[in-house]
Amino acid sequence: MAYTSVYFLKKICERVAGAEYTLYFVQEELFAFNLLVVKQEAMVDIYFCMDHELGRKYNMYVLSWIENVRTCVEQKIPLYYAGQGAEKTKAHLGATLIPSFILFKHRQPLIDRFLIAWPAVNNKVLSHLRFWPAVSPRAASDVPGSIPLPHGGKMEIHDQRN
């Protein structure tokens, strides 16, 4: 995971203005990373990835959130956009949820007409196919109660800033 992930992150940072990443290690093993776009007007949390077992043990989702908010406060960045997903956890952490929509048009007008004419049928079909979950059971159960200190103080955080 380590070499491929860091190579990917470095390439993104070379090509995207303001892109940065944070690496999280336990005993010199990379187990989580966070890809961000940081500008003076806003920080956008693009992608967060972690080893699920170690991530839960160290509450990495919450820790990365706190680290990002700390960076915003220190750099006087007024807006932290945390992205979609894990809405219940983000609401628990104090986020204001803003609905978003993805608009698209099929190349075949008949499909567009069907999607527009029967949205309730489409939602049922997509839910049945598991493409349209209301709230994932994992997100609903992953709301942390507290943030324990890392085991033995051996966790490290490394930032790559352009």
CSV table of N, CA and C in Angstrom, one decimal:
chain,number,residue,atom,x,y,z
A,1,MET,N,0.8,-1.2,0.0
A,1,MET,CA,0.0,0.0,0.0
A,1,MET,C,0.9,1.2,0.0
A,2,ALA,N,2.0,1.2,0.8
A,2,ALA,CA,2.7,2.5,1.0
A,2,ALA,C,3.3,3.1,-0.3
A,3,TYR,N,4.1,2.3,-1.1
A,3,TYR,CA,4.7,2.9,-2.2
A,3,TYR,C,3.7,3.3,-3.3
A,4,THR,N,2.8,2.5,-3.6
A,4,THR,CA,1.8,2.9,-4.6
A,4,THR,C,1.0,4.1,-4.2
A,5,SER,N,0.6,4.2,-2.9
A,5,SER,CA,-0.2,5.3,-2.4
A,5,SER,C,0.6,6.6,-2.4
A,6,VAL,N,1.8,6.6,-2.0
A,6,VAL,CA,2.6,7.8,-2.0
A,6,VAL,C,2.9,8.2,-3.4
A,7,TYR,N,3.2,7.3,-4.3
A,7,TYR,CA,3.4,7.7,-5.7
A,7,TYR,C,2.2,8.4,-6.3
A,8,PHE,N,1.0,7.8,-6.0
A,8,PHE,CA,-0.2,8.3,-6.5
A,8,PHE,C,-0.4,9.8,-6.0
A,9,LEU,N,-0.2,9.9,-4.7
A,9,LEU,CA,-0.4,11.2,-4.0
A,9,LEU,C,0.6,12.3,-4.6
A,10,LYS,N,1.8,11.9,-4.8
A,10,LYS,CA,2.8,12.8,-5.3
A,10,LYS,C,2.4,13.3,-6.7
A,11,LYS,N,1.9,12.3,-7.5
A,11,LYS,CA,1.5,12.7,-8.9
A,11,LYS,C,0.3,13.7,-8.9
A,12,ILE,N,-0.6,13.4,-8.0
A,12,ILE,CA,-1.8,14.4,-7.9
A,12,ILE,C,-1.3,15.7,-7.5
A,13,CYS,N,-0.4,15.8,-6.5
A,13,CYS,CA,0.1,17.1,-6.0
A,13,CYS,C,0.9,17.8,-7.1
A,14,GLU,N,1.6,17.1,-8.0
A,14,GLU,CA,2.3,17.7,-9.1
A,14,GLU,C,1.3,18.4,-10.1
A,15,ARG,N,0.1,17.8,-10.2
A,15,ARG,CA,-0.8,18.2,-11.3
A,15,ARG,C,-1.9,19.1,-10.8
A,16,VAL,N,-2.2,19.2,-9.5
A,16,VAL,CA,-3.3,19.9,-9.0
A,16,VAL,C,-2.8,21.0,-8.1
A,17,ALA,N,-3.1,22.3,-8.4
A,17,ALA,CA,-2.6,23.4,-7.6
A,17,ALA,C,-3.3,23.3,-6.2
A,18,GLY,N,-2.5,23.4,-5.2
A,18,GLY,CA,-3.0,23.4,-3.8
A,18,GLY,C,-3.2,22.0,-3.2
A,19,ALA,N,-2.9,21.0,-4.0
A,19,ALA,CA,-3.1,19.6,-3.5
A,19,ALA,C,-2.0,19.3,-2.5
A,20,GLU,N,-2.4,18.7,-1.4
A,20,GLU,CA,-1.5,18.3,-0.3
A,20,GLU,C,-2.0,16.9,0.2
A,21,TYR,N,-1.1,16.2,0.9
A,21,TYR,CA,-1.6,15.0,1.5
A,21,TYR,C,-1.0,14.8,2.9
A,22,THR,N,-1.6,14.1,3.7
A,22,THR,CA,-1.2,13.7,5.0
A,22,THR,C,-1.1,12.2,5.1
A,23,LEU,N,0.0,11.7,5.7
A,23,LEU,CA,0.3,10.3,5.8
A,23,LEU,C,0.2,10.0,7.3
A,24,TYR,N,-0.4,8.9,7.7
A,24,TYR,CA,-0.5,8.5,9.1
A,24,TYR,C,0.2,7.1,9.2
A,25,PHE,N,1.1,7.0,10.2
A,25,PHE,CA,1.9,5.8,10.4
A,25,PHE,C,1.7,5.3,11.8
A,26,VAL,N,1.8,4.0,12.0
A,26,VAL,CA,1.9,3.3,13.3
A,26,VAL,C,3.2,2.5,13.2
A,27,GLN,N,4.1,2.7,14.1
A,27,GLN,CA,5.4,1.9,14.1
A,27,GLN,C,6.0,1.8,12.7
A,28,GLU,N,6.1,2.9,12.0
A,28,GLU,CA,6.7,3.1,10.7
A,28,GLU,C,5.9,2.4,9.5
A,29,GLU,N,4.7,2.0,9.8
A,29,GLU,CA,3.8,1.4,8.8
A,29,GLU,C,2.7,2.4,8.4
A,30,LEU,N,2.7,2.7,7.1
A,30,LEU,CA,1.6,3.6,6.6
A,30,LEU,C,0.3,2.9,6.7
A,31,PHE,N,-0.7,3.5,7.4
A,31,PHE,CA,-2.0,2.8,7.5
A,31,PHE,C,-3.1,3.7,7.1
A,32,ALA,N,-2.9,5.0,6.8
A,32,ALA,CA,-3.9,5.9,6.4
A,32,ALA,C,-3.3,7.1,5.7
A,33,PHE,N,-4.1,7.7,4.8
A,33,PHE,CA,-3.7,8.9,4.2
A,33,PHE,C,-4.9,9.8,3.8
A,34,ASN,N,-4.7,11.1,3.6
A,34,ASN,CA,-5.7,12.0,3.3
A,34,ASN,C,-5.3,12.9,2.2
A,35,LEU,N,-6.0,13.0,1.1
A,35,LEU,CA,-5.7,13.9,0.0
A,35,LEU,C,-6.6,15.1,0.1
A,36,LEU,N,-6.0,16.3,0.1
A,36,LEU,CA,-6.7,17.6,0.3
A,36,LEU,C,-6.3,18.6,-0.8
A,37,VAL,N,-7.2,19.5,-1.0
A,37,VAL,CA,-6.8,20.7,-1.8
A,37,VAL,C,-7.0,21.9,-0.9
A,38,VAL,N,-5.9,22.6,-0.6
A,38,VAL,CA,-5.9,23.7,0.4
A,38,VAL,C,-5.6,25.0,-0.3
A,39,LYS,N,-6.5,25.9,-0.2
A,39,LYS,CA,-6.4,27.3,-0.7
A,39,LYS,C,-6.8,28.2,0.5
A,40,GLN,N,-6.4,29.5,0.3
A,40,GLN,CA,-6.7,30.4,1.4
A,40,GLN,C,-8.2,30.5,1.7
A,41,GLU,N,-9.1,30.4,0.6
A,41,GLU,CA,-10.5,30.5,0.8
A,41,GLU,C,-11.2,29.3,1.3
A,42,ALA,N,-10.6,28.1,1.1
A,42,ALA,CA,-11.2,26.8,1.5
A,42,ALA,C,-10.3,25.7,1.5
A,43,MET,N,-10.6,24.6,2.3
A,43,MET,CA,-9.9,23.4,2.3
A,43,MET,C,-10.9,22.3,1.8
A,44,VAL,N,-10.6,21.5,0.8
A,44,VAL,CA,-11.5,20.5,0.3
A,44,VAL,C,-10.8,19.1,0.6
A,45,ASP,N,-11.6,18.3,1.3
A,45,ASP,CA,-11.1,17.0,1.7
A,45,ASP,C,-11.5,16.1,0.5
A,46,ILE,N,-10.6,15.7,-0.3
A,46,ILE,CA,-10.9,15.0,-1.6
A,46,ILE,C,-11.0,13.5,-1.3
A,47,TYR,N,-10.1,12.9,-0.5
A,47,TYR,CA,-10.0,11.5,-0.4
A,47,TYR,C,-9.4,11.1,0.9
A,48,PHE,N,-10.0,10.2,1.6
A,48,PHE,CA,-9.4,9.6,2.8
A,48,PHE,C,-9.4,8.1,2.7
A,49,CYS,N,-8.3,7.5,3.0
A,49,CYS,CA,-8.2,6.0,2.9
A,49,CYS,C,-7.4,5.5,4.2
A,50,MET,N,-7.9,4.4,4.7
A,50,MET,CA,-7.2,3.8,5.9
A,50,MET,C,-7.4,2.3,5.9
A,51,ASP,N,-6.5,1.7,6.6
A,51,ASP,CA,-6.6,0.3,7.0
A,51,ASP,C,-7.8,0.2,8.0
A,52,HIS,N,-8.8,-0.5,7.7
A,52,HIS,CA,-10.0,-0.5,8.5
A,52,HIS,C,-9.7,-0.8,10.0
A,53,GLU,N,-9.0,-1.9,10.2
A,53,GLU,CA,-8.7,-2.4,11.6
A,53,GLU,C,-8.0,-1.4,12.4
A,54,LEU,N,-6.8,-0.9,11.9
A,54,LEU,CA,-6.0,0.1,12.6
A,54,LEU,C,-6.8,1.4,12.7
A,55,GLY,N,-7.5,1.8,11.6
A,55,GLY,CA,-8.2,3.0,11.6
A,55,GLY,C,-9.2,3.1,12.7
A,56,ARG,N,-10.0,2.0,12.9
A,56,ARG,CA,-10.9,2.0,14.0
A,56,ARG,C,-10.3,2.0,15.4
A,57,LYS,N,-9.1,1.3,15.5
A,57,LYS,CA,-8.4,1.3,16.8
A,57,LYS,C,-8.0,2.7,17.2
A,58,TYR,N,-7.5,3.5,16.2
A,58,TYR,CA,-7.0,4.8,16.5
A,58,TYR,C,-8.0,5.9,16.2
A,59,ASN,N,-9.2,5.6,15.8
A,59,ASN,CA,-10.2,6.6,15.5
A,59,ASN,C,-9.7,7.5,14.4
A,60,MET,N,-9.1,7.0,13.4
A,60,MET,CA,-8.4,7.8,12.3
A,60,MET,C,-9.4,8.7,11.6
A,61,TYR,N,-10.6,8.3,11.4
A,61,TYR,CA,-11.5,9.2,10.7
A,61,TYR,C,-11.7,10.5,11.5
A,62,VAL,N,-11.9,10.4,12.8
A,62,VAL,CA,-12.1,11.6,13.7
A,62,VAL,C,-10.7,12.3,13.8
A,63,LEU,N,-9.7,11.6,14.0
A,63,LEU,CA,-8.3,12.2,14.1
A,63,LEU,C,-8.0,13.0,12.8
A,64,SER,N,-8.3,12.5,11.7
A,64,SER,CA,-8.0,13.2,10.4
A,64,SER,C,-8.8,14.5,10.3
A,65,TRP,N,-10.1,14.3,10.7
A,65,TRP,CA,-11.0,15.5,10.7
A,65,TRP,C,-10.5,16.6,11.6
A,66,ILE,N,-10.0,16.2,12.8
A,66,ILE,CA,-9.5,17.2,13.8
A,66,ILE,C,-8.2,17.8,13.2
A,67,GLU,N,-7.4,17.0,12.6
A,67,GLU,CA,-6.2,17.6,12.0
A,67,GLU,C,-6.5,18.6,10.9
A,68,ASN,N,-7.5,18.3,10.1
A,68,ASN,CA,-7.8,19.2,9.0
A,68,ASN,C,-8.4,20.5,9.6
A,69,VAL,N,-9.3,20.4,10.6
A,69,VAL,CA,-9.8,21.6,11.2
A,69,VAL,C,-8.7,22.4,11.9
A,70,ARG,N,-7.8,21.8,12.5
A,70,ARG,CA,-6.6,22.5,13.1
A,70,ARG,C,-5.9,23.3,12.1
A,71,THR,N,-5.6,22.6,10.9
A,71,THR,CA,-4.9,23.3,9.8
A,71,THR,C,-5.7,24.5,9.4
A,72,CYS,N,-7.0,24.4,9.2
A,72,CYS,CA,-7.9,25.5,8.8
A,72,CYS,C,-7.8,26.7,9.8
A,73,VAL,N,-7.9,26.3,11.1
A,73,VAL,CA,-7.8,27.4,12.1
A,73,VAL,C,-6.4,28.1,12.1
A,74,GLU,N,-5.3,27.3,12.1
A,74,GLU,CA,-4.0,27.9,12.0
A,74,GLU,C,-3.8,28.7,10.8
A,75,GLN,N,-4.3,28.3,9.6
A,75,GLN,CA,-4.1,29.1,8.4
A,75,GLN,C,-5.2,30.1,8.1
A,76,LYS,N,-6.1,30.2,9.1
A,76,LYS,CA,-7.3,31.1,8.9
A,76,LYS,C,-8.1,30.8,7.6
A,77,ILE,N,-8.3,29.6,7.3
A,77,ILE,CA,-9.1,29.1,6.2
A,77,ILE,C,-10.5,29.1,6.7
A,78,PRO,N,-11.4,29.8,6.1
A,78,PRO,CA,-12.8,29.9,6.6
A,78,PRO,C,-13.7,28.8,6.4
A,79,LEU,N,-13.4,27.9,5.4
A,79,LEU,CA,-14.4,26.9,5.0
A,79,LEU,C,-13.6,25.5,4.8
A,80,TYR,N,-14.1,24.5,5.5
A,80,TYR,CA,-13.6,23.2,5.4
A,80,TYR,C,-14.7,22.3,4.7
A,81,TYR,N,-14.5,21.9,3.5
A,81,TYR,CA,-15.5,21.1,2.8
A,81,TYR,C,-15.1,19.6,3.0
A,82,ALA,N,-15.9,18.8,3.7
A,82,ALA,CA,-15.5,17.5,4.0
A,82,ALA,C,-15.9,16.4,3.0
A,83,GLY,N,-16.7,16.8,2.0
A,83,GLY,CA,-17.1,15.9,1.0
A,83,GLY,C,-18.3,15.0,1.3
A,84,GLN,N,-18.7,14.1,0.4
A,84,GLN,CA,-19.8,13.3,0.6
A,84,GLN,C,-19.4,12.0,1.4
A,85,GLY,N,-20.4,11.3,1.8
A,85,GLY,CA,-20.2,10.0,2.5
A,85,GLY,C,-20.1,10.2,4.0
A,86,ALA,N,-20.4,9.2,4.7
A,86,ALA,CA,-20.4,9.1,6.2
A,86,ALA,C,-21.1,10.3,6.8
A,87,GLU,N,-22.3,10.6,6.3
A,87,GLU,CA,-23.0,11.8,6.7
A,87,GLU,C,-23.4,11.8,8.2
A,88,LYS,N,-23.7,10.7,8.7
A,88,LYS,CA,-24.1,10.6,10.1
A,88,LYS,C,-22.9,11.0,11.0
A,89,THR,N,-21.8,10.4,10.7
A,89,THR,CA,-20.5,10.7,11.4
A,89,THR,C,-20.2,12.1,11.3
A,90,LYS,N,-20.2,12.7,10.1
A,90,LYS,CA,-19.9,14.1,9.9
A,90,LYS,C,-20.8,15.0,10.7
A,91,ALA,N,-22.1,14.7,10.7
A,91,ALA,CA,-23.1,15.5,11.4
A,91,ALA,C,-22.8,15.4,12.9
A,92,HIS,N,-22.4,14.2,13.4
A,92,HIS,CA,-22.0,14.1,14.8
A,92,HIS,C,-20.8,15.0,15.2
A,93,LEU,N,-19.9,15.1,14.2
A,93,LEU,CA,-18.7,16.0,14.4
A,93,LEU,C,-19.0,17.4,14.2
A,94,GLY,N,-20.2,17.8,13.8
A,94,GLY,CA,-20.6,19.2,13.8
A,94,GLY,C,-20.7,19.8,12.4
A,95,ALA,N,-20.7,18.9,11.4
A,95,ALA,CA,-20.8,19.4,10.0
A,95,ALA,C,-22.2,19.9,9.6
A,96,THR,N,-22.3,20.8,8.8
A,96,THR,CA,-23.6,21.2,8.2
A,96,THR,C,-23.6,20.5,6.8
A,97,LEU,N,-24.7,19.7,6.6
A,97,LEU,CA,-24.8,19.0,5.4
A,97,LEU,C,-25.5,19.8,4.3
A,98,ILE,N,-24.9,19.9,3.2
A,98,ILE,CA,-25.4,20.6,2.1
A,98,ILE,C,-25.8,19.6,1.0
A,99,PRO,N,-27.1,19.5,0.6
A,99,PRO,CA,-27.4,18.5,-0.4
A,99,PRO,C,-26.7,18.8,-1.7
A,100,SER,N,-26.3,17.7,-2.4
A,100,SER,CA,-25.7,17.9,-3.7
A,100,SER,C,-26.4,16.9,-4.7
A,101,PHE,N,-26.3,17.3,-6.0
A,101,PHE,CA,-26.9,16.5,-7.0
A,101,PHE,C,-25.9,16.3,-8.1
A,102,ILE,N,-26.0,15.2,-8.8
A,102,ILE,CA,-25.2,14.9,-10.0
A,102,ILE,C,-26.2,14.9,-11.1
A,103,LEU,N,-26.0,15.8,-12.1
A,103,LEU,CA,-26.9,15.8,-13.2
A,103,LEU,C,-26.2,15.2,-14.4
A,104,PHE,N,-26.9,14.4,-15.2
A,104,PHE,CA,-26.3,13.8,-16.3
A,104,PHE,C,-27.4,13.6,-17.4
A,105,LYS,N,-27.0,13.4,-18.6
A,105,LYS,CA,-27.9,13.1,-19.7
A,105,LYS,C,-27.4,11.9,-20.5
A,106,HIS,N,-28.3,10.9,-20.7
A,106,HIS,CA,-27.9,9.8,-21.5
A,106,HIS,C,-27.9,10.2,-22.9
A,107,ARG,N,-27.2,9.4,-23.7
A,107,ARG,CA,-27.1,9.6,-25.1
A,107,ARG,C,-28.4,9.2,-25.8
A,108,GLN,N,-29.2,8.4,-25.1
A,108,GLN,CA,-30.4,7.9,-25.7
A,108,GLN,C,-31.6,8.6,-25.0
A,109,PRO,N,-32.3,9.5,-25.7
A,109,PRO,CA,-33.4,10.3,-25.1
A,109,PRO,C,-34.5,9.4,-24.5
A,110,LEU,N,-34.7,8.2,-24.9
A,110,LEU,CA,-35.7,7.4,-24.3
A,110,LEU,C,-35.4,7.1,-22.8
A,111,ILE,N,-34.1,6.8,-22.6
A,111,ILE,CA,-33.7,6.5,-21.2
A,111,ILE,C,-33.9,7.8,-20.3
A,112,ASP,N,-33.6,9.0,-20.8
A,112,ASP,CA,-33.8,10.2,-20.1
A,112,ASP,C,-35.3,10.4,-19.7
A,113,ARG,N,-36.1,10.1,-20.7
A,113,ARG,CA,-37.6,10.3,-20.5
A,113,ARG,C,-38.1,9.3,-19.4
A,114,PHE,N,-37.6,8.1,-19.4
A,114,PHE,CA,-38.0,7.1,-18.4
A,114,PHE,C,-37.5,7.6,-17.0
A,115,LEU,N,-36.3,8.0,-16.9
A,115,LEU,CA,-35.7,8.5,-15.6
A,115,LEU,C,-36.5,9.7,-15.1
A,116,ILE,N,-36.9,10.6,-15.9
A,116,ILE,CA,-37.6,11.8,-15.5
A,116,ILE,C,-39.1,11.4,-15.2
A,117,ALA,N,-39.7,10.6,-15.9
A,117,ALA,CA,-41.1,10.3,-15.8
A,117,ALA,C,-41.4,9.5,-14.5
A,118,TRP,N,-40.6,8.5,-14.1
A,118,TRP,CA,-40.9,7.6,-13.0
A,118,TRP,C,-39.7,7.6,-12.0
A,119,PRO,N,-39.5,8.7,-11.3
A,119,PRO,CA,-38.4,8.7,-10.3
A,119,PRO,C,-38.6,7.7,-9.1
A,120,ALA,N,-39.8,7.5,-8.7
A,120,ALA,CA,-40.0,6.6,-7.6
A,120,ALA,C,-39.6,5.2,-8.0
A,121,VAL,N,-40.0,4.8,-9.2
A,121,VAL,CA,-39.6,3.5,-9.7
A,121,VAL,C,-38.1,3.3,-9.8
A,122,ASN,N,-37.5,4.4,-10.3
A,122,ASN,CA,-36.0,4.4,-10.5
A,122,ASN,C,-35.4,4.2,-9.1
A,123,ASN,N,-35.8,4.9,-8.1
A,123,ASN,CA,-35.3,4.8,-6.8
A,123,ASN,C,-35.4,3.4,-6.2
A,124,LYS,N,-36.6,2.7,-6.5
A,124,LYS,CA,-36.8,1.4,-6.0
A,124,LYS,C,-35.8,0.4,-6.7
A,125,VAL,N,-35.7,0.6,-8.0
A,125,VAL,CA,-34.8,-0.3,-8.8
A,125,VAL,C,-33.4,-0.1,-8.3
A,126,LEU,N,-32.9,1.1,-8.2
A,126,LEU,CA,-31.6,1.4,-7.8
A,126,LEU,C,-31.3,0.9,-6.4
A,127,SER,N,-32.3,1.0,-5.5
A,127,SER,CA,-32.1,0.5,-4.1
A,127,SER,C,-32.1,-1.0,-4.1
A,128,HIS,N,-32.9,-1.7,-4.9
A,128,HIS,CA,-32.9,-3.1,-5.0
A,128,HIS,C,-31.5,-3.6,-5.5
A,129,LEU,N,-31.0,-2.9,-6.5
A,129,LEU,CA,-29.7,-3.3,-7.0
A,129,LEU,C,-28.5,-2.8,-6.1
A,130,ARG,N,-28.8,-2.2,-5.0
A,130,ARG,CA,-27.8,-1.6,-4.1
A,130,ARG,C,-26.9,-0.5,-4.7
A,131,PHE,N,-27.5,0.2,-5.6
A,131,PHE,CA,-26.8,1.4,-6.1
A,131,PHE,C,-27.2,2.6,-5.4
A,132,TRP,N,-28.2,2.6,-4.6
A,132,TRP,CA,-28.9,3.8,-4.1
A,132,TRP,C,-29.2,3.6,-2.6
A,133,PRO,N,-28.2,3.4,-1.7
A,133,PRO,CA,-28.5,3.1,-0.3
A,133,PRO,C,-29.0,4.4,0.4
A,134,ALA,N,-29.9,4.3,1.3
A,134,ALA,CA,-30.3,5.5,2.1
A,134,ALA,C,-29.2,5.9,3.0
A,135,VAL,N,-28.7,5.1,3.9
A,135,VAL,CA,-27.6,5.4,4.7
A,135,VAL,C,-26.9,4.0,5.0
A,136,SER,N,-25.7,3.9,4.7
A,136,SER,CA,-25.0,2.6,4.9
A,136,SER,C,-25.0,2.2,6.4
A,137,PRO,N,-25.2,0.9,6.7
A,137,PRO,CA,-25.3,0.5,8.1
A,137,PRO,C,-23.9,0.8,8.8
A,138,ARG,N,-22.8,0.7,8.1
A,138,ARG,CA,-21.5,1.0,8.7
A,138,ARG,C,-21.4,2.4,9.1
A,139,ALA,N,-21.9,3.4,8.2
A,139,ALA,CA,-21.8,4.8,8.6
A,139,ALA,C,-22.7,5.0,9.8
A,140,ALA,N,-23.8,4.4,9.9
A,140,ALA,CA,-24.7,4.6,11.0
A,140,ALA,C,-24.1,4.1,12.3
A,141,SER,N,-23.3,3.1,12.2
A,141,SER,CA,-22.8,2.5,13.5
A,141,SER,C,-21.4,3.0,13.8
A,142,ASP,N,-20.8,3.8,13.0
A,142,ASP,CA,-19.4,4.2,13.2
A,142,ASP,C,-19.2,5.5,13.9
A,143,VAL,N,-20.2,6.0,14.6
A,143,VAL,CA,-20.1,7.3,15.3
A,143,VAL,C,-19.3,7.0,16.5
A,144,PRO,N,-18.1,7.6,16.6
A,144,PRO,CA,-17.2,7.3,17.8
A,144,PRO,C,-17.7,8.0,19.0
A,145,GLY,N,-17.4,7.4,20.2
A,145,GLY,CA,-17.8,8.0,21.4
A,145,GLY,C,-16.7,8.9,22.0
A,146,SER,N,-15.4,8.6,21.8
A,146,SER,CA,-14.3,9.4,22.3
A,146,SER,C,-13.1,9.1,21.4
A,147,ILE,N,-12.1,9.9,21.6
A,147,ILE,CA,-10.8,9.7,20.8
A,147,ILE,C,-9.7,9.2,21.8
A,148,PRO,N,-9.4,7.9,21.8
A,148,PRO,CA,-8.3,7.5,22.6
A,148,PRO,C,-6.9,8.0,22.1
A,149,LEU,N,-6.0,8.1,23.0
A,149,LEU,CA,-4.6,8.5,22.6
A,149,LEU,C,-4.0,7.3,22.0
A,150,PRO,N,-3.2,7.5,21.0
A,150,PRO,CA,-2.5,6.4,20.3
A,150,PRO,C,-1.7,5.5,21.2
A,151,HIS,N,-1.7,4.2,20.9
A,151,HIS,CA,-1.1,3.3,21.7
A,151,HIS,C,0.4,3.6,21.9
A,152,GLY,N,0.8,3.9,23.1
A,152,GLY,CA,2.2,4.1,23.4
A,152,GLY,C,2.8,5.3,22.8
A,153,GLY,N,2.0,6.2,22.2
A,153,GLY,CA,2.5,7.4,21.6
A,153,GLY,C,3.3,7.2,20.4
A,154,LYS,N,3.1,6.1,19.7
A,154,LYS,CA,3.9,5.7,18.6
A,154,LYS,C,3.3,6.0,17.2
A,155,MET,N,2.2,6.7,17.2
A,155,MET,CA,1.6,7.1,15.9
A,155,MET,C,2.2,8.4,15.5
A,156,GLU,N,2.5,8.5,14.2
A,156,GLU,CA,3.1,9.7,13.6
A,156,GLU,C,2.2,10.3,12.5
A,157,ILE,N,2.3,11.6,12.3
A,157,ILE,CA,1.6,12.2,11.2
A,157,ILE,C,2.6,13.0,10.4
A,158,HIS,N,2.6,12.8,9.0
A,158,HIS,CA,3.5,13.4,8.1
A,158,HIS,C,2.7,14.2,7.1
A,159,ASP,N,3.0,15.5,7.0
A,159,ASP,CA,2.3,16.3,6.0
A,159,ASP,C,3.2,16.5,4.8
A,160,GLN,N,2.6,16.5,3.6
A,160,GLN,CA,3.4,16.9,2.4
A,160,GLN,C,2.7,18.2,1.8
A,161,ARG,N,3.3,19.3,1.9
A,161,ARG,CA,2.7,20.5,1.5
A,161,ARG,C,3.5,21.1,0.4
A,162,ASN,N,2.8,21.6,-0.6
A,162,ASN,CA,3.4,22.2,-1.8
A,162,ASN,C,3.7,23.7,-1.5
